[in-house]
Amino acid sequence: MKNVSYYFASNKSEEELTRIISDPLFTRIVSYLSERKEQDVILRQIKANILTDKNLELYLDKLIKYNLIERANRRYTLTFPIFSQGESLTLPDSITQSFRAVTQTESISTDYFVLGEWLWSLLFQEEQDPYFFGIELSSKSLPIFRKREEGNDLLRFVSVYPEELVPLDLANYFNLLSRRQELPSHFEPLQNIIGDVDIHYFIPQMQKTLRAIKRNRTRDSKKNIFQEALLVTGDLKKNEENQLFLATPILDSTEPSEAFQLALDKLKTELTLLWEGIETNNQRLFYKQQLYSFIVVNYLPIDLNYIKYFK
């Protein structure tokens, strides 16, 4: 089987499910069953063809628990689809024109709002039912985007990025800390500065740092670990005069203009028609992921491969 990546949302423990599918045994079992879709596969055959020191029956029971395989009449089958990306997506001219009307005309903050907040919510917020599917990856595959959001009522950090990237930013850093996952090596400079700091302590300190920088943009501004952290993540940068400035946009919480809202409403109506006839969760989510990736790749500023912002 080709390289496959798996996407899911579960009403059971997603951490346990992540561990299960991260086990190399999962790939071997999926490959074996996928290649024998039209055959009756029994446990004896699986044991004979998938040699392992682990308790194979116990592992199969875990897959059954999460409805990833089915055992009926002693026969084992996969219960989820594995999609392959076909021809490249195209959008109707009317949708293309509508996107041009709401992006790349106002500001970077507006573009980030449309792609990171409005479009993500439109596509995925109502998809609350569990789903699980695989996608065969190739050199022509669209990147699949992930969204991480961490923070509190004072401030939130947001990152929308291709899943293979996992950029060094505050949203991903605090997300990894909250899930107690091992930090990738490129996060080490940030970890050396702020360690396992509590996000609810970090946010007020960061706000103080940003206010101080706004008051005094010179290179002589008093340094602290929060300023250093923002420099490491690229949220703060220095201009040619060595003055600090905030490079990451903060989304405005004010209501959009009437004309802008009308343009978004029109675009929502046009986009919704694209998936309204797709009834199965897995197929609809796959299509929406492909659609989101296509839109971001085509409308993100050409010098960027992901977006991050505060709100």
Short mmCIF file of C-alpha atoms in Angstrom, two decimals:
data_model
loop_
_atom_site.label_atom_id
_atom_site.label_comp_id
_atom_site.label_asym_id
_atom_site.label_seq_id
_atom_site.Cartn_x
_atom_site.Cartn_y
_atom_site.Cartn_z
CA MET A 1 0.00 0.00 0.00
CA LYS A 2 1.15 3.52 -0.75
CA ASN A 3 1.94 6.02 1.99
CA VAL A 4 -1.33 6.68 3.84
CA SER A 5 -2.18 9.35 6.38
CA TYR A 6 -5.19 8.97 8.67
CA TYR A 7 -7.72 11.58 9.81
CA PHE A 8 -10.28 11.16 12.52
CA ALA A 9 -12.50 12.54 15.23
CA SER A 10 -13.79 10.17 17.87
CA ASN A 11 -16.27 10.25 20.74
CA LYS A 12 -13.92 7.84 22.54
CA SER A 13 -10.39 8.60 23.75
CA GLU A 14 -8.61 10.29 20.86
CA GLU A 15 -5.26 9.95 22.65
CA GLU A 16 -5.64 6.17 22.80
CA LEU A 17 -6.77 6.11 19.18
CA THR A 18 -3.68 8.10 18.20
CA ARG A 19 -1.47 5.56 19.97
CA ILE A 20 -3.24 2.68 18.26
CA ILE A 21 -2.82 3.99 14.72
CA SER A 22 0.76 5.12 15.42
CA ASP A 23 1.72 1.51 16.04
CA PRO A 24 3.47 0.03 12.95
CA LEU A 25 1.22 -2.99 13.38
CA PHE A 26 -1.75 -0.84 12.33
CA THR A 27 -0.24 -0.16 8.90
CA ARG A 28 0.50 -3.83 8.38
CA ILE A 29 -3.03 -4.92 9.29
CA VAL A 30 -4.67 -2.21 7.17
CA SER A 31 -2.49 -3.10 4.18
CA TYR A 32 -3.26 -6.80 4.55
CA LEU A 33 -7.03 -6.33 4.83
CA SER A 34 -7.16 -3.62 2.17
CA GLU A 35 -5.48 -5.91 -0.36
CA ARG A 36 -8.06 -8.63 0.38
CA LYS A 37 -11.29 -6.65 0.29
CA GLU A 38 -13.11 -9.29 -1.73
CA GLN A 39 -11.85 -12.22 0.35
CA ASP A 40 -12.96 -13.80 3.60
CA VAL A 41 -10.08 -13.19 6.03
CA ILE A 42 -10.03 -15.18 9.26
CA LEU A 43 -7.80 -14.80 12.33
CA ARG A 44 -5.60 -17.76 11.42
CA GLN A 45 -4.68 -16.08 8.12
CA ILE A 46 -3.87 -12.78 9.81
CA LYS A 47 -1.63 -14.51 12.36
CA ALA A 48 0.13 -16.46 9.64
CA ASN A 49 0.88 -13.38 7.53
CA ILE A 50 1.48 -10.72 10.20
CA LEU A 51 4.16 -12.00 12.52
CA THR A 52 4.63 -10.00 15.71
CA ASP A 53 5.76 -10.42 19.30
CA LYS A 54 2.72 -8.43 20.45
CA ASN A 55 -0.62 -9.87 21.43
CA LEU A 56 -2.23 -9.66 17.99
CA GLU A 57 -5.70 -10.67 19.13
CA LEU A 58 -5.70 -8.00 21.84
CA TYR A 59 -4.65 -5.39 19.29
CA LEU A 60 -7.39 -6.49 16.89
CA ASP A 61 -9.91 -6.15 19.73
CA LYS A 62 -8.79 -2.52 20.18
CA LEU A 63 -9.37 -1.88 16.48
CA ILE A 64 -12.83 -3.41 16.78
CA LYS A 65 -13.54 -1.24 19.84
CA TYR A 66 -12.87 1.87 17.76
CA ASN A 67 -14.84 0.47 14.83
CA LEU A 68 -11.80 0.44 12.56
CA ILE A 69 -12.30 -3.20 11.66
CA GLU A 70 -15.31 -5.45 11.89
CA ARG A 71 -15.42 -9.07 12.96
CA ALA A 72 -18.50 -10.92 11.72
CA ASN A 73 -18.81 -14.68 11.37
CA ARG A 74 -15.11 -14.86 12.31
CA ARG A 75 -14.25 -12.77 9.24
CA TYR A 76 -12.29 -9.50 9.52
CA THR A 77 -12.84 -6.47 7.29
CA LEU A 78 -11.91 -2.79 7.32
CA THR A 79 -14.74 -0.42 8.16
CA PHE A 80 -13.23 2.84 6.92
CA PRO A 81 -12.37 4.11 3.42
CA ILE A 82 -8.95 5.01 2.05
CA PHE A 83 -9.27 7.83 -0.45
CA SER A 84 -6.86 8.79 -3.19
CA GLN A 85 -6.67 12.27 -4.60
CA GLY A 86 -7.96 12.36 -8.13
CA GLU A 87 -7.86 15.25 -10.53
CA SER A 88 -7.11 18.67 -9.12
CA LEU A 89 -10.05 20.57 -7.72
CA THR A 90 -11.39 23.51 -9.63
CA LEU A 91 -13.80 26.19 -8.43
CA PRO A 92 -16.55 27.83 -10.45
CA ASP A 93 -15.63 31.27 -11.74
CA SER A 94 -18.29 32.85 -9.53
CA ILE A 95 -16.62 31.47 -6.38
CA THR A 96 -13.19 32.55 -7.59
CA GLN A 97 -14.49 36.07 -8.12
CA SER A 98 -16.15 36.06 -4.70
CA PHE A 99 -12.90 35.05 -3.03
CA ARG A 100 -11.09 37.82 -4.79
CA ALA A 101 -13.70 40.19 -3.42
CA VAL A 102 -12.98 39.23 0.19
CA THR A 103 -9.24 38.49 0.14
CA GLN A 104 -6.14 40.33 -0.91
CA THR A 105 -8.07 43.60 -1.05
CA GLU A 106 -8.22 44.74 2.57
CA SER A 107 -5.23 43.62 4.66
CA ILE A 108 -3.30 40.56 5.84
CA SER A 109 -5.52 40.50 8.94
CA THR A 110 -8.61 40.29 6.72
CA ASP A 111 -7.14 37.46 4.66
CA TYR A 112 -6.24 35.56 7.81
CA PHE A 113 -9.73 36.06 9.20
CA VAL A 114 -11.31 34.72 6.01
CA LEU A 115 -9.02 31.68 5.74
CA GLY A 116 -8.36 30.89 9.39
CA GLU A 117 -11.64 31.80 11.06
CA TRP A 118 -14.55 32.20 8.65
CA LEU A 119 -13.73 29.46 6.12
CA TRP A 120 -12.52 26.94 8.71
CA SER A 121 -15.70 27.44 10.71
CA LEU A 122 -17.91 27.16 7.61
CA LEU A 123 -16.34 23.87 6.57
CA PHE A 124 -15.71 22.08 9.84
CA GLN A 125 -17.64 23.55 12.78
CA GLU A 126 -20.83 21.60 12.13
CA GLU A 127 -19.00 18.32 11.52
CA GLN A 128 -19.48 16.93 15.01
CA ASP A 129 -20.05 13.24 14.20
CA PRO A 130 -17.12 10.81 14.49
CA TYR A 131 -15.20 10.06 11.32
CA PHE A 132 -12.15 8.07 10.27
CA PHE A 133 -10.54 7.73 6.86
CA GLY A 134 -7.18 7.42 5.18
CA ILE A 135 -5.69 9.35 2.26
CA GLU A 136 -3.10 7.88 -0.05
CA LEU A 137 -0.36 10.47 -0.34
CA SER A 138 1.74 11.21 -3.38
CA SER A 139 3.98 13.97 -4.66
CA LYS A 140 0.91 15.56 -6.26
CA SER A 141 -1.22 15.45 -3.12
CA LEU A 142 -2.59 18.66 -1.71
CA PRO A 143 -1.24 19.39 1.77
CA ILE A 144 -3.72 18.67 4.54
CA PHE A 145 -4.01 21.62 6.91
CA ARG A 146 -4.32 21.42 10.68
CA LYS A 147 -5.51 24.18 12.99
CA ARG A 148 -4.22 24.68 16.52
CA GLU A 149 -5.72 27.23 18.87
CA GLU A 150 -4.59 27.82 22.44
CA GLY A 151 -5.19 30.61 24.94
CA ASN A 152 -7.91 32.10 27.11
CA ASP A 153 -10.44 34.94 27.11
CA LEU A 154 -7.65 37.54 27.11
CA LEU A 155 -5.79 36.30 24.06
CA ARG A 156 -5.64 33.27 21.82
CA PHE A 157 -2.82 31.98 19.60
CA VAL A 158 -3.86 30.40 16.29
CA SER A 159 -1.86 28.44 13.72
CA VAL A 160 -3.14 26.92 10.46
CA TYR A 161 -0.45 24.85 8.79
CA PRO A 162 0.27 21.84 6.56
CA GLU A 163 0.38 18.80 8.83
CA GLU A 164 3.94 17.86 7.88
CA LEU A 165 5.24 21.28 8.92
CA VAL A 166 4.33 21.75 12.64
CA PRO A 167 5.78 25.27 12.74
CA LEU A 168 7.55 26.82 15.70
CA ASP A 169 4.79 29.04 17.04
CA LEU A 170 2.95 29.61 20.30
CA ALA A 171 -0.22 27.76 19.30
CA ASN A 172 1.65 24.54 18.56
CA TYR A 173 3.99 24.93 21.53
CA PHE A 174 1.21 25.22 24.09
CA ASN A 175 -0.84 22.55 22.33
CA LEU A 176 2.03 20.07 22.58
CA LEU A 177 2.54 21.00 26.25
CA SER A 178 -1.15 20.54 27.05
CA ARG A 179 -1.12 17.07 25.49
CA ARG A 180 2.20 16.24 27.18
CA GLN A 181 3.72 15.26 23.86
CA GLU A 182 7.41 15.29 23.16
CA LEU A 183 8.45 18.55 21.55
CA PRO A 184 10.08 18.38 18.10
CA SER A 185 13.74 19.38 18.10
CA HIS A 186 13.08 22.73 16.42
CA PHE A 187 11.04 23.79 19.47
CA GLU A 188 14.10 23.50 21.72
CA PRO A 189 15.11 27.22 21.52
CA LEU A 190 11.65 28.24 22.75
CA GLN A 191 11.59 25.58 25.45
CA ASN A 192 14.97 26.79 26.71
CA ILE A 193 13.50 30.26 27.21
CA ILE A 194 10.06 29.66 28.75
CA GLY A 195 10.06 25.96 29.68
CA ASP A 196 6.73 24.51 30.78
CA VAL A 197 5.24 27.91 31.60
CA ASP A 198 1.52 28.00 32.32
CA ILE A 199 -0.32 29.65 29.44
CA HIS A 200 -2.55 31.66 31.79
CA TYR A 201 0.57 33.22 33.31
CA PHE A 202 2.29 33.64 29.95
CA ILE A 203 -0.52 35.62 28.28
CA PRO A 204 -0.65 38.61 30.71
CA GLN A 205 3.15 38.80 30.68
CA MET A 206 3.17 38.78 26.91
CA GLN A 207 0.55 41.52 26.81
CA LYS A 208 2.72 43.66 29.08
CA THR A 209 5.68 43.05 26.79
CA LEU A 210 3.72 44.07 23.70
CA ARG A 211 2.45 47.24 25.36
CA ALA A 212 6.02 48.14 26.37
CA ILE A 213 7.24 47.64 22.81
CA LYS A 214 4.45 49.85 21.45
CA ARG A 215 5.48 52.61 23.84
CA ASN A 216 9.18 52.24 23.12
CA ARG A 217 10.18 50.65 19.81
CA THR A 218 13.87 51.41 20.17
CA ARG A 219 16.57 48.81 20.51
CA ASP A 220 17.16 49.98 24.10
CA SER A 221 13.82 48.61 25.32
CA LYS A 222 14.17 46.42 28.39
CA LYS A 223 14.53 42.76 27.46
CA ASN A 224 12.75 39.89 29.20
CA ILE A 225 12.13 36.20 28.52
CA PHE A 226 8.70 36.89 27.03
CA GLN A 227 10.19 39.31 24.51
CA GLU A 228 12.90 36.76 23.71
CA ALA A 229 10.25 34.07 23.22
CA LEU A 230 8.37 36.24 20.74
CA LEU A 231 11.60 36.92 18.85
CA VAL A 232 12.34 33.18 18.65
CA THR A 233 8.87 32.43 17.22
CA GLY A 234 9.09 35.35 14.79
CA ASP A 235 6.09 37.11 16.29
CA LEU A 236 8.41 40.02 17.05
CA LYS A 237 10.95 41.23 14.52
CA LYS A 238 13.41 44.06 14.11
CA ASN A 239 13.39 46.56 11.27
CA GLU A 240 16.40 48.13 9.57
CA GLU A 241 16.70 50.64 12.43
CA ASN A 242 16.82 47.73 14.90
CA GLN A 243 13.40 48.68 16.24
CA LEU A 244 11.03 45.96 17.40
CA PHE A 245 7.63 45.51 15.81
CA LEU A 246 4.86 42.92 16.01
CA ALA A 247 5.04 40.79 12.86
CA THR A 248 2.04 38.59 13.65
CA PRO A 249 -1.37 40.19 13.08
CA ILE A 250 -3.93 40.52 15.86
CA LEU A 251 -7.40 40.03 14.44
CA ASP A 252 -9.78 42.88 15.05
CA SER A 253 -12.85 41.88 17.04
CA THR A 254 -15.03 44.64 15.57
CA GLU A 255 -17.99 43.77 13.36
CA PRO A 256 -17.20 43.59 9.61
CA SER A 257 -18.59 46.26 7.33
CA GLU A 258 -21.99 45.66 5.73
CA ALA A 259 -20.46 45.26 2.27
CA PHE A 260 -17.86 42.78 3.53
CA GLN A 261 -20.50 40.74 5.38
CA LEU A 262 -22.69 40.64 2.25
CA ALA A 263 -19.71 39.34 0.26
CA LEU A 264 -19.11 36.61 2.87
CA ASP A 265 -22.80 35.64 2.86
CA LYS A 266 -22.75 35.32 -0.93
CA LEU A 267 -19.61 33.20 -0.81
CA LYS A 268 -21.10 30.97 1.90
CA THR A 269 -24.15 30.26 -0.25
CA GLU A 270 -21.98 29.36 -3.25
CA LEU A 271 -19.60 27.15 -1.30
CA THR A 272 -22.31 25.22 0.55
CA LEU A 273 -23.70 24.00 -2.77
CA LEU A 274 -20.44 22.18 -3.46
CA TRP A 275 -20.91 19.53 -0.74
CA GLU A 276 -24.64 19.51 -0.03
CA GLY A 277 -25.15 16.27 -1.94
CA ILE A 278 -22.42 14.32 -0.13
CA GLU A 279 -24.20 12.31 2.54
CA THR A 280 -21.50 10.17 4.19
CA ASN A 281 -19.35 11.79 6.88
CA ASN A 282 -16.05 10.39 5.64
CA GLN A 283 -16.58 11.37 2.01
CA ARG A 284 -17.82 14.85 2.95
CA LEU A 285 -14.94 15.51 5.34
CA PHE A 286 -12.44 14.33 2.75
CA TYR A 287 -13.93 16.66 0.16
CA LYS A 288 -13.96 19.59 2.60
CA GLN A 289 -10.33 19.00 3.55
CA GLN A 290 -9.35 18.95 -0.11
CA LEU A 291 -11.41 22.08 -0.75
CA TYR A 292 -9.85 23.93 2.17
CA SER A 293 -6.34 22.96 1.08
CA PHE A 294 -7.02 24.05 -2.50
CA ILE A 295 -8.35 27.43 -1.39
CA VAL A 296 -5.54 28.14 1.07
CA VAL A 297 -2.83 27.11 -1.39
CA ASN A 298 -4.33 29.36 -4.06
CA TYR A 299 -5.22 32.37 -1.94
CA LEU A 300 -2.48 32.45 0.67
CA PRO A 301 0.17 35.09 -0.11
CA ILE A 302 2.78 33.45 -2.31
CA ASP A 303 5.64 33.86 0.19
CA LEU A 304 3.80 31.99 2.97
CA ASN A 305 3.14 28.29 3.52
CA TYR A 306 1.07 28.68 6.69
CA ILE A 307 -0.66 31.36 8.73
CA LYS A 308 -0.55 32.33 12.37
CA TYR A 309 -2.26 35.12 14.22
CA PHE A 310 -3.49 36.28 17.61
CA LYS A 311 -7.08 37.07 18.46
#
